[in-house]
């Protein structure tokens, strides 16, 4: 991989991780503040539960690609590991194509949901549900980028953990 692509991939990973960490931190702070406020004053922030729920939705979709790269998603690895090398590469290539088509379809479906939900608003914050449903195409778009970034490593070695240099561990995919 060229130094530019390596640097761009590291920046992409850092931004993706940062977004997930920011969503988790905001959700944790909001829930903690709401619990403390309820405990000490018997009042709560009206919109806290709703916003925390939407942050969790975004966090889930934003972290899918990171989970894939860390070997944290469910995988059936015994089949391609038991095949001869050529057949295993062919099967892994087919698996990647199926994943990419699925991600593309989910992006398209997510955009359909976004366009349909433009007039409905959330109960407490009164923001458009289209902003909430936008997590789906964004998350699957990020997942597609992650898949493309690790595809060569997956096809040749059968693993998604192309960023082991940052974590020091190798988790099979």
Tab-separated table of N, CA and C in Angstrom:
chain	number	residue	atom	x	y	z
A	1	UNK	N	0.847	-1.178	0.000
A	1	UNK	CA	0.000	0.000	0.000
A	1	UNK	C	0.889	1.235	0.000
A	2	UNK	N	0.502	2.234	-0.774
A	2	UNK	CA	1.296	3.453	-0.847
A	2	UNK	C	1.213	4.216	0.467
A	3	UNK	N	2.228	5.033	0.761
A	3	UNK	CA	2.210	5.806	2.015
A	3	UNK	C	0.992	6.724	2.126
A	4	UNK	N	0.566	7.313	0.989
A	4	UNK	CA	-0.613	8.180	1.019
A	4	UNK	C	-1.862	7.401	1.420
A	5	UNK	N	-2.055	6.221	0.790
A	5	UNK	CA	-3.226	5.412	1.120
A	5	UNK	C	-3.176	4.930	2.559
A	6	UNK	N	-1.993	4.558	3.011
A	6	UNK	CA	-1.844	4.113	4.391
A	6	UNK	C	-2.196	5.246	5.357
A	7	UNK	N	-1.719	6.443	5.069
A	7	UNK	CA	-2.029	7.600	5.910
A	7	UNK	C	-3.511	7.939	5.838
A	8	UNK	N	-4.087	7.882	4.642
A	8	UNK	CA	-5.516	8.166	4.485
A	8	UNK	C	-6.353	7.134	5.227
A	9	UNK	N	-5.949	5.854	5.163
A	9	UNK	CA	-6.685	4.811	5.883
A	9	UNK	C	-6.589	5.017	7.388
A	10	UNK	N	-5.411	5.375	7.878
A	10	UNK	CA	-5.245	5.640	9.315
A	10	UNK	C	-6.115	6.822	9.744
A	11	UNK	N	-6.172	7.858	8.918
A	11	UNK	CA	-7.008	9.018	9.235
A	11	UNK	C	-8.486	8.624	9.232
A	12	UNK	N	-8.889	7.816	8.239
A	12	UNK	CA	-10.269	7.327	8.165
A	12	UNK	C	-10.618	6.526	9.412
A	13	UNK	N	-9.730	5.623	9.817
A	13	UNK	CA	-9.961	4.824	11.023
A	13	UNK	C	-10.049	5.705	12.266
A	14	UNK	N	-9.166	6.680	12.362
A	14	UNK	CA	-9.172	7.574	13.524
A	14	UNK	C	-10.467	8.384	13.580
A	15	UNK	N	-10.928	8.883	12.439
A	15	UNK	CA	-12.181	9.640	12.402
A	15	UNK	C	-13.366	8.747	12.757
A	16	UNK	N	-13.378	7.539	12.224
A	16	UNK	CA	-14.470	6.608	12.516
A	16	UNK	C	-14.486	6.256	14.004
A	17	UNK	N	-13.331	5.922	14.544
A	17	UNK	CA	-13.246	5.613	15.986
A	17	UNK	C	-13.636	6.826	16.828
A	18	UNK	N	-13.172	8.001	16.416
A	18	UNK	CA	-13.496	9.221	17.155
A	18	UNK	C	-14.991	9.496	17.185
A	19	UNK	N	-15.664	9.270	16.060
A	19	UNK	CA	-17.116	9.481	15.995
A	19	UNK	C	-17.843	8.515	16.929
A	20	UNK	N	-17.396	7.254	16.957
A	20	UNK	CA	-18.021	6.259	17.833
A	20	UNK	C	-17.776	6.627	19.304
A	21	UNK	N	-16.549	7.018	19.617
A	21	UNK	CA	-16.217	7.402	20.993
A	21	UNK	C	-17.004	8.635	21.414
A	22	UNK	N	-17.126	9.602	20.521
A	22	UNK	CA	-17.892	10.815	20.816
A	22	UNK	C	-19.363	10.495	21.084
A	23	UNK	N	-19.949	9.618	20.259
A	23	UNK	CA	-21.348	9.225	20.456
A	23	UNK	C	-21.517	8.497	21.789
A	24	UNK	N	-20.590	7.592	22.109
A	24	UNK	CA	-20.659	6.866	23.376
A	24	UNK	C	-20.495	7.807	24.564
A	25	UNK	N	-19.555	8.718	24.481
A	25	UNK	CA	-19.320	9.659	25.578
A	25	UNK	C	-20.530	10.575	25.783
A	26	UNK	N	-21.091	11.073	24.683
A	26	UNK	CA	-22.264	11.941	24.789
A	26	UNK	C	-23.437	11.184	25.394
A	27	UNK	N	-23.622	9.946	24.954
A	27	UNK	CA	-24.715	9.133	25.485
A	27	UNK	C	-24.517	8.863	26.973
A	28	UNK	N	-23.312	8.503	27.368
A	28	UNK	CA	-23.030	8.207	28.773
A	28	UNK	C	-23.216	9.444	29.652
A	29	UNK	N	-22.717	10.572	29.198
A	29	UNK	CA	-22.867	11.815	29.972
A	29	UNK	C	-24.332	12.209	30.107
A	30	UNK	N	-25.065	12.091	29.031
A	30	UNK	CA	-26.474	12.455	29.039
A	30	UNK	C	-27.275	11.563	29.978
A	31	UNK	N	-27.057	10.265	29.891
A	31	UNK	CA	-27.776	9.329	30.763
A	31	UNK	C	-27.377	9.544	32.215
A	32	UNK	N	-26.083	9.731	32.471
A	32	UNK	CA	-25.619	9.973	33.843
A	32	UNK	C	-26.233	11.250	34.413
A	33	UNK	N	-26.205	12.319	33.629
A	33	UNK	CA	-26.784	13.592	34.095
A	33	UNK	C	-28.273	13.440	34.369
A	34	UNK	N	-28.969	12.722	33.516
A	34	UNK	CA	-30.401	12.532	33.702
A	34	UNK	C	-30.700	11.716	34.958
A	35	UNK	N	-29.921	10.666	35.197
A	35	UNK	CA	-30.114	9.845	36.403
A	35	UNK	C	-29.834	10.674	37.654
A	36	UNK	N	-28.748	11.426	37.656
A	36	UNK	CA	-28.408	12.243	38.818
A	36	UNK	C	-29.482	13.312	39.060
A	37	UNK	N	-29.927	13.943	38.003
A	37	UNK	CA	-30.963	14.963	38.124
A	37	UNK	C	-32.250	14.364	38.673
A	38	UNK	N	-32.610	13.203	38.187
A	38	UNK	CA	-33.815	12.529	38.670
A	38	UNK	C	-33.658	12.120	40.142
A	39	UNK	N	-32.478	11.633	40.511
A	39	UNK	CA	-32.236	11.180	41.872
A	39	UNK	C	-32.267	12.343	42.859
A	40	UNK	N	-31.590	13.442	42.520
A	40	UNK	CA	-31.463	14.552	43.461
A	40	UNK	C	-32.617	15.544	43.410
A	41	UNK	N	-33.280	15.701	42.281
A	41	UNK	CA	-34.331	16.727	42.179
A	41	UNK	C	-35.706	16.158	41.857
A	42	UNK	N	-35.773	14.863	41.575
A	42	UNK	CA	-37.015	14.211	41.192
A	42	UNK	C	-37.560	14.753	39.861
A	43	UNK	N	-36.702	15.383	39.084
A	43	UNK	CA	-37.027	15.857	37.740
A	43	UNK	C	-36.045	15.217	36.777
A	44	UNK	N	-36.394	15.222	35.510
A	44	UNK	CA	-35.465	14.684	34.530
A	44	UNK	C	-35.465	15.544	33.277
A	45	UNK	N	-34.484	15.314	32.447
A	45	UNK	CA	-34.400	16.002	31.167
A	45	UNK	C	-35.373	15.288	30.221
A	46	UNK	N	-36.338	16.002	29.728
A	46	UNK	CA	-37.422	15.412	28.942
A	46	UNK	C	-36.913	14.674	27.707
A	47	UNK	N	-35.920	15.213	27.053
A	47	UNK	CA	-35.447	14.666	25.795
A	47	UNK	C	-34.253	13.726	25.942
A	48	UNK	N	-33.770	13.484	27.151
A	48	UNK	CA	-32.535	12.715	27.358
A	48	UNK	C	-32.645	11.274	26.857
A	49	UNK	N	-33.720	10.590	27.183
A	49	UNK	CA	-33.857	9.201	26.766
A	49	UNK	C	-33.920	9.083	25.243
A	50	UNK	N	-34.645	9.981	24.638
A	50	UNK	CA	-34.777	9.961	23.182
A	50	UNK	C	-33.429	10.194	22.500
A	51	UNK	N	-32.705	11.201	22.942
A	51	UNK	CA	-31.409	11.509	22.339
A	51	UNK	C	-30.417	10.372	22.584
A	52	UNK	N	-30.430	9.799	23.784
A	52	UNK	CA	-29.535	8.669	24.082
A	52	UNK	C	-29.845	7.486	23.162
A	53	UNK	N	-31.107	7.234	22.906
A	53	UNK	CA	-31.507	6.145	22.008
A	53	UNK	C	-30.982	6.398	20.595
A	54	UNK	N	-31.113	7.623	20.119
A	54	UNK	CA	-30.662	7.936	18.771
A	54	UNK	C	-29.136	7.915	18.676
A	55	UNK	N	-28.459	8.325	19.735
A	55	UNK	CA	-27.000	8.217	19.760
A	55	UNK	C	-26.559	6.753	19.696
A	56	UNK	N	-27.300	5.871	20.377
A	56	UNK	CA	-26.963	4.453	20.335
A	56	UNK	C	-27.175	3.885	18.931
A	57	UNK	N	-28.212	4.326	18.265
A	57	UNK	CA	-28.455	3.875	16.890
A	57	UNK	C	-27.284	4.291	16.001
A	58	UNK	N	-26.884	5.556	16.100
A	58	UNK	CA	-25.752	6.022	15.300
A	58	UNK	C	-24.476	5.276	15.666
A	59	UNK	N	-24.247	5.081	16.948
A	59	UNK	CA	-23.050	4.390	17.405
A	59	UNK	C	-22.996	2.969	16.837
A	60	UNK	N	-24.132	2.296	16.808
A	60	UNK	CA	-24.190	0.936	16.279
A	60	UNK	C	-23.811	0.901	14.805
A	61	UNK	N	-24.404	1.773	14.021
A	61	UNK	CA	-24.115	1.776	12.592
A	61	UNK	C	-22.691	2.260	12.301
A	62	UNK	N	-22.220	3.261	13.034
A	62	UNK	CA	-20.871	3.783	12.797
A	62	UNK	C	-19.788	2.780	13.183
A	63	UNK	N	-20.077	1.909	14.133
A	63	UNK	CA	-19.043	0.985	14.619
A	63	UNK	C	-19.030	-0.361	13.890
A	64	UNK	N	-19.941	-0.604	12.988
A	64	UNK	CA	-20.004	-1.907	12.303
A	64	UNK	C	-18.719	-2.218	11.542
A	65	UNK	N	-18.172	-1.262	10.826
A	65	UNK	CA	-16.934	-1.488	10.074
A	65	UNK	C	-15.752	-1.741	10.990
A	66	UNK	N	-15.712	-1.034	12.106
A	66	UNK	CA	-14.638	-1.254	13.079
A	66	UNK	C	-14.749	-2.647	13.693
A	67	UNK	N	-15.975	-3.078	13.958
A	67	UNK	CA	-16.190	-4.426	14.498
A	67	UNK	C	-15.762	-5.484	13.487
A	68	UNK	N	-16.065	-5.254	12.217
A	68	UNK	CA	-15.645	-6.178	11.169
A	68	UNK	C	-14.128	-6.319	11.154
A	69	UNK	N	-13.438	-5.191	11.188
A	69	UNK	CA	-11.975	-5.202	11.133
A	69	UNK	C	-11.364	-5.854	12.364
A	70	UNK	N	-12.054	-5.792	13.483
A	70	UNK	CA	-11.550	-6.397	14.705
A	70	UNK	C	-11.931	-7.857	14.858
A	71	UNK	N	-12.629	-8.412	13.875
A	71	UNK	CA	-13.055	-9.805	13.952
A	71	UNK	C	-14.158	-10.013	14.966
A	72	UNK	N	-14.952	-8.977	15.228
A	72	UNK	CA	-15.977	-9.032	16.264
A	72	UNK	C	-17.370	-9.356	15.739
A	73	UNK	N	-17.506	-9.518	14.424
A	73	UNK	CA	-18.798	-9.893	13.866
A	73	UNK	C	-18.845	-11.406	13.683
A	74	UNK	N	-20.028	-11.946	13.673
A	74	UNK	CA	-20.195	-13.383	13.498
A	74	UNK	C	-19.644	-13.781	12.132
A	75	UNK	N	-18.849	-14.841	12.116
A	75	UNK	CA	-18.251	-15.294	10.861
A	75	UNK	C	-18.189	-16.815	10.845
A	76	UNK	N	-18.362	-17.368	9.669
A	76	UNK	CA	-18.192	-18.802	9.472
A	76	UNK	C	-16.875	-18.957	8.719
A	77	UNK	N	-15.821	-19.241	9.432
A	77	UNK	CA	-14.499	-19.262	8.810
A	77	UNK	C	-14.001	-20.663	8.496
A	78	UNK	N	-14.657	-21.667	8.981
A	78	UNK	CA	-14.144	-23.021	8.786
A	78	UNK	C	-14.191	-23.474	7.333
A	79	UNK	N	-15.160	-23.002	6.578
A	79	UNK	CA	-15.305	-23.468	5.193
A	79	UNK	C	-14.117	-23.019	4.344
A	80	UNK	N	-13.859	-21.718	4.306
A	80	UNK	CA	-12.789	-21.237	3.423
A	80	UNK	C	-11.404	-21.598	3.952
A	81	UNK	N	-11.278	-21.870	5.237
A	81	UNK	CA	-9.978	-22.272	5.775
A	81	UNK	C	-9.633	-23.725	5.448
A	82	UNK	N	-10.626	-24.530	5.131
A	82	UNK	CA	-10.404	-25.946	4.832
A	82	UNK	C	-10.254	-26.231	3.335
A	83	UNK	N	-10.518	-25.244	2.513
A	83	UNK	CA	-10.416	-25.433	1.060
A	83	UNK	C	-8.972	-25.244	0.594
A	84	UNK	N	-8.648	-25.783	-0.572
A	84	UNK	CA	-7.337	-25.486	-1.166
A	84	UNK	C	-7.223	-23.976	-1.400
A	85	UNK	N	-5.997	-23.478	-1.446
A	85	UNK	CA	-5.764	-22.036	-1.491
A	85	UNK	C	-6.515	-21.328	-2.626
A	86	UNK	N	-6.492	-21.880	-3.830
A	86	UNK	CA	-7.175	-21.246	-4.963
A	86	UNK	C	-8.678	-21.184	-4.772
A	87	UNK	N	-9.265	-22.279	-4.338
A	87	UNK	CA	-10.708	-22.323	-4.108
A	87	UNK	C	-11.095	-21.403	-2.951
A	88	UNK	N	-10.237	-21.342	-1.936
A	88	UNK	CA	-10.513	-20.470	-0.785
A	88	UNK	C	-10.514	-19.008	-1.216
A	89	UNK	N	-9.559	-18.631	-2.056
A	89	UNK	CA	-9.518	-17.242	-2.551
A	89	UNK	C	-10.752	-16.917	-3.382
A	90	UNK	N	-11.157	-17.856	-4.201
A	90	UNK	CA	-12.357	-17.665	-5.014
A	90	UNK	C	-13.593	-17.505	-4.126
A	91	UNK	N	-13.722	-18.344	-3.121
A	91	UNK	CA	-14.849	-18.251	-2.193
A	91	UNK	C	-14.824	-16.936	-1.425
A	92	UNK	N	-13.648	-16.525	-0.954
A	92	UNK	CA	-13.549	-15.252	-0.215
A	92	UNK	C	-13.871	-14.062	-1.117
A	93	UNK	N	-13.483	-14.136	-2.387
A	93	UNK	CA	-13.837	-13.070	-3.340
A	93	UNK	C	-15.342	-13.010	-3.519
A	94	UNK	N	-15.972	-14.177	-3.657
A	94	UNK	CA	-17.435	-14.222	-3.784
A	94	UNK	C	-18.105	-13.686	-2.525
A	95	UNK	N	-17.558	-14.020	-1.361
A	95	UNK	CA	-18.108	-13.523	-0.095
A	95	UNK	C	-18.034	-11.993	-0.041
A	96	UNK	N	-16.908	-11.443	-0.461
A	96	UNK	CA	-16.760	-9.984	-0.476
A	96	UNK	C	-17.758	-9.336	-1.420
A	97	UNK	N	-17.944	-9.937	-2.585
A	97	UNK	CA	-18.912	-9.380	-3.542
A	97	UNK	C	-20.324	-9.405	-2.966
A	98	UNK	N	-20.684	-10.486	-2.297
A	98	UNK	CA	-22.009	-10.571	-1.662
A	98	UNK	C	-22.133	-9.493	-0.583
A	99	UNK	N	-21.095	-9.326	0.229
A	99	UNK	CA	-21.122	-8.290	1.274
A	99	UNK	C	-21.263	-6.891	0.667
A	100	UNK	N	-20.518	-6.629	-0.393
A	100	UNK	CA	-20.586	-5.309	-1.017
A	100	UNK	C	-21.951	-5.048	-1.642
A	101	UNK	N	-22.527	-6.057	-2.281
A	101	UNK	CA	-23.871	-5.910	-2.851
A	101	UNK	C	-24.881	-5.676	-1.727
A	102	UNK	N	-24.757	-6.440	-0.637
A	102	UNK	CA	-25.657	-6.258	0.503
A	102	UNK	C	-25.529	-4.840	1.068
A	103	UNK	N	-24.301	-4.361	1.251
A	103	UNK	CA	-24.106	-2.997	1.758
A	103	UNK	C	-24.724	-1.973	0.815
A	104	UNK	N	-24.527	-2.155	-0.478
A	104	UNK	CA	-25.122	-1.240	-1.457
A	104	UNK	C	-26.630	-1.237	-1.380
A	105	UNK	N	-27.207	-2.421	-1.244
A	105	UNK	CA	-28.661	-2.521	-1.125
A	105	UNK	C	-29.150	-1.848	0.160
A	106	UNK	N	-28.410	-2.013	1.261
A	106	UNK	CA	-28.798	-1.388	2.523
A	106	UNK	C	-28.651	0.136	2.465
A	107	UNK	N	-27.659	0.619	1.750
A	107	UNK	CA	-27.526	2.068	1.557
A	107	UNK	C	-28.735	2.580	0.788
A	108	UNK	N	-29.084	1.897	-0.299
A	108	UNK	CA	-30.234	2.294	-1.098
A	108	UNK	C	-31.515	2.250	-0.255
A	109	UNK	N	-31.713	1.165	0.497
A	109	UNK	CA	-32.902	1.045	1.358
A	109	UNK	C	-32.918	2.140	2.417
A	110	UNK	N	-31.760	2.418	2.987
A	110	UNK	CA	-31.676	3.476	3.994
A	110	UNK	C	-32.030	4.835	3.427
A	111	UNK	N	-31.571	5.101	2.219
A	111	UNK	CA	-31.919	6.381	1.581
A	111	UNK	C	-33.411	6.467	1.296
A	112	UNK	N	-34.026	5.328	0.961
A	112	UNK	CA	-35.480	5.297	0.781
A	112	UNK	C	-36.189	5.660	2.093
A	113	UNK	N	-35.738	5.076	3.198
A	113	UNK	CA	-36.319	5.401	4.504
A	113	UNK	C	-36.131	6.880	4.830
A	114	UNK	N	-34.939	7.399	4.558
A	114	UNK	CA	-34.667	8.817	4.828
A	114	UNK	C	-35.643	9.694	4.069
A	115	UNK	N	-35.879	9.377	2.804
A	115	UNK	CA	-36.783	10.211	1.999
A	115	UNK	C	-38.235	10.088	2.455
A	116	UNK	N	-38.620	8.925	2.971
A	116	UNK	CA	-40.005	8.734	3.430
A	116	UNK	C	-40.273	9.363	4.791
A	117	UNK	N	-39.257	9.540	5.601
A	117	UNK	CA	-39.462	9.987	6.981
A	117	UNK	C	-39.259	11.489	7.169
A	118	UNK	N	-39.157	12.221	6.102
A	118	UNK	CA	-38.883	13.650	6.189
A	118	UNK	C	-39.931	14.471	6.914
A	119	UNK	N	-41.193	14.036	6.883
A	119	UNK	CA	-42.259	14.836	7.490
A	119	UNK	C	-42.552	14.445	8.939
A	120	UNK	N	-42.097	13.274	9.353
A	120	UNK	CA	-42.344	12.856	10.738
A	120	UNK	C	-41.243	13.402	11.638
A	121	UNK	N	-41.628	13.817	12.835
A	121	UNK	CA	-40.661	14.363	13.783
A	121	UNK	C	-40.658	13.535	15.061
A	122	UNK	N	-39.538	13.585	15.763
A	122	UNK	CA	-39.403	12.835	17.003
A	122	UNK	C	-40.259	13.485	18.088
A	123	UNK	N	-40.730	12.704	19.064
A	123	UNK	CA	-41.657	13.237	20.067
A	123	UNK	C	-41.084	14.350	20.945
A	124	UNK	N	-39.892	14.172	21.466
A	124	UNK	CA	-39.370	15.139	22.443
A	124	UNK	C	-38.570	16.264	21.799
A	125	UNK	N	-37.677	15.927	20.877
A	125	UNK	CA	-36.794	16.948	20.305
A	125	UNK	C	-37.371	17.615	19.062
A	126	UNK	N	-38.402	17.000	18.481
A	126	UNK	CA	-39.080	17.540	17.301
A	126	UNK	C	-38.148	17.689	16.096
A	127	UNK	N	-37.161	16.806	15.990
A	127	UNK	CA	-36.321	16.808	14.793
A	127	UNK	C	-36.867	15.755	13.825
A	128	UNK	N	-36.560	15.907	12.575
A	128	UNK	CA	-37.067	14.996	11.555
A	128	UNK	C	-36.488	13.600	11.755
A	129	UNK	N	-37.348	12.584	11.611
A	129	UNK	CA	-36.886	11.202	11.693
A	129	UNK	C	-35.899	10.883	10.578
A	130	UNK	N	-35.892	11.678	9.520
A	130	UNK	CA	-34.939	11.424	8.442
A	130	UNK	C	-33.504	11.522	8.955
A	131	UNK	N	-33.262	12.381	9.942
A	131	UNK	CA	-31.921	12.492	10.525
A	131	UNK	C	-31.543	11.209	11.269
A	132	UNK	N	-32.506	10.571	11.886
A	132	UNK	CA	-32.251	9.323	12.614
A	132	UNK	C	-32.011	8.199	11.611
A	133	UNK	N	-32.868	8.097	10.604
A	133	UNK	CA	-32.734	7.037	9.609
A	133	UNK	C	-31.491	7.207	8.742
A	134	UNK	N	-30.915	8.388	8.726
A	134	UNK	CA	-29.694	8.623	7.956
A	134	UNK	C	-28.523	7.794	8.493
A	135	UNK	N	-28.628	7.319	9.736
A	135	UNK	CA	-27.572	6.477	10.310
A	135	UNK	C	-27.365	5.207	9.485
A	136	UNK	N	-28.433	4.691	8.896
A	136	UNK	CA	-28.345	3.441	8.140
A	136	UNK	C	-27.485	3.576	6.878
A	137	UNK	N	-27.767	4.498	5.971
A	137	UNK	CA	-26.898	4.602	4.794
A	137	UNK	C	-25.480	5.061	5.148
A	138	UNK	N	-25.341	5.915	6.150
A	138	UNK	CA	-24.001	6.339	6.563
A	138	UNK	C	-23.218	5.142	7.092
A	139	UNK	N	-23.832	4.381	7.987
A	139	UNK	CA	-23.156	3.229	8.574
A	139	UNK	C	-22.788	2.176	7.554
A	140	UNK	N	-23.700	1.864	6.635
A	140	UNK	CA	-23.390	0.869	5.617
A	140	UNK	C	-22.391	1.405	4.594
A	141	UNK	N	-22.392	2.710	4.363
A	141	UNK	CA	-21.359	3.303	3.511
A	141	UNK	C	-19.985	3.158	4.144
A	142	UNK	N	-19.900	3.419	5.445
A	142	UNK	CA	-18.635	3.229	6.160
A	142	UNK	C	-18.222	1.761	6.154
A	143	UNK	N	-19.185	0.873	6.367
A	143	UNK	CA	-18.890	-0.557	6.350
A	143	UNK	C	-18.347	-0.968	4.978
A	144	UNK	N	-18.930	-0.434	3.920
A	144	UNK	CA	-18.462	-0.747	2.571
A	144	UNK	C	-17.019	-0.271	2.380
A	145	UNK	N	-16.702	0.915	2.878
A	145	UNK	CA	-15.328	1.422	2.778
A	145	UNK	C	-14.371	0.514	3.552
A	146	UNK	N	-14.763	0.118	4.761
A	146	UNK	CA	-13.922	-0.792	5.542
A	146	UNK	C	-13.700	-2.110	4.797
A	147	UNK	N	-14.751	-2.651	4.210
A	147	UNK	CA	-14.628	-3.908	3.459
A	147	UNK	C	-13.652	-3.731	2.299
A	148	UNK	N	-13.790	-2.636	1.569
A	148	UNK	CA	-12.882	-2.403	0.444
A	148	UNK	C	-11.435	-2.234	0.912
A	149	UNK	N	-11.237	-1.594	2.051
A	149	UNK	CA	-9.880	-1.379	2.555
A	149	UNK	C	-9.194	-2.674	2.987
A	150	UNK	N	-9.953	-3.636	3.452
A	150	UNK	CA	-9.348	-4.895	3.920
A	150	UNK	C	-9.544	-6.036	2.932
A	151	UNK	N	-10.130	-5.763	1.776
A	151	UNK	CA	-10.485	-6.835	0.849
A	151	UNK	C	-9.267	-7.610	0.347
A	152	UNK	N	-8.206	-6.932	-0.013
A	152	UNK	CA	-7.023	-7.646	-0.520
A	152	UNK	C	-6.445	-8.557	0.566
A	153	UNK	N	-6.362	-8.052	1.767
A	153	UNK	CA	-5.856	-8.839	2.896
A	153	UNK	C	-6.770	-10.035	3.164
A	154	UNK	N	-8.087	-9.822	3.073
A	154	UNK	CA	-9.030	-10.916	3.317
A	154	UNK	C	-8.926	-11.984	2.230
A	155	UNK	N	-8.867	-11.574	0.981
A	155	UNK	CA	-8.810	-12.543	-0.110
A	155	UNK	C	-7.516	-13.352	-0.038
A	156	UNK	N	-6.398	-12.701	0.244
A	156	UNK	CA	-5.121	-13.419	0.232
A	156	UNK	C	-4.868	-14.219	1.502
A	157	UNK	N	-5.309	-13.700	2.666
A	157	UNK	CA	-4.979	-14.359	3.928
A	157	UNK	C	-6.184	-14.878	4.704
A	158	UNK	N	-7.381	-14.494	4.271
A	158	UNK	CA	-8.587	-14.998	4.933
A	158	UNK	C	-8.905	-14.319	6.240
A	159	UNK	N	-8.391	-13.102	6.432
A	159	UNK	CA	-8.632	-12.378	7.692
A	159	UNK	C	-8.993	-10.932	7.399
A	160	UNK	N	-9.833	-10.362	8.255
A	160	UNK	CA	-10.232	-8.958	8.106
A	160	UNK	C	-9.360	-8.016	8.916
A	161	UNK	N	-8.472	-8.522	9.725
A	161	UNK	CA	-7.735	-7.700	10.681
A	161	UNK	C	-6.526	-7.010	10.061
A	162	UNK	N	-6.754	-6.220	9.038
A	162	UNK	CA	-5.659	-5.552	8.335
A	162	UNK	C	-5.012	-4.465	9.167
A	163	UNK	N	-5.652	-4.025	10.243
A	163	UNK	CA	-5.072	-2.950	11.056
A	163	UNK	C	-4.470	-3.482	12.351
A	164	UNK	N	-3.884	-4.681	12.322
A	164	UNK	CA	-3.300	-5.262	13.529
A	164	UNK	C	-2.090	-4.481	14.007
A	165	UNK	N	-1.479	-3.687	13.134
A	165	UNK	CA	-0.321	-2.898	13.553
A	165	UNK	C	-0.693	-1.888	14.634
A	166	UNK	N	-1.972	-1.519	14.703
A	166	UNK	CA	-2.392	-0.552	15.725
A	166	UNK	C	-2.776	-1.228	17.032
A	167	UNK	N	-3.234	-2.469	16.970
A	167	UNK	CA	-3.750	-3.114	18.162
A	167	UNK	C	-2.840	-4.202	18.704
A	168	UNK	N	-1.959	-4.719	17.880
A	168	UNK	CA	-1.039	-5.737	18.324
A	168	UNK	C	-1.654	-7.115	18.453
A	169	UNK	N	-2.870	-7.298	18.001
A	169	UNK	CA	-3.488	-8.620	18.080
A	169	UNK	C	-4.018	-8.993	16.705
A	170	UNK	N	-4.074	-10.259	16.466
A	170	UNK	CA	-4.610	-10.749	15.193
A	170	UNK	C	-5.831	-11.584	15.482
A	171	UNK	N	-6.962	-11.111	15.051
A	171	UNK	CA	-8.215	-11.817	15.254
A	171	UNK	C	-8.683	-12.307	13.899
A	172	UNK	N	-8.946	-13.574	13.775
A	172	UNK	CA	-9.385	-14.139	12.487
A	172	UNK	C	-10.768	-13.702	12.119
A	173	UNK	N	-11.069	-13.638	10.831
A	173	UNK	CA	-12.385	-13.221	10.368
A	173	UNK	C	-12.945	-14.260	9.567
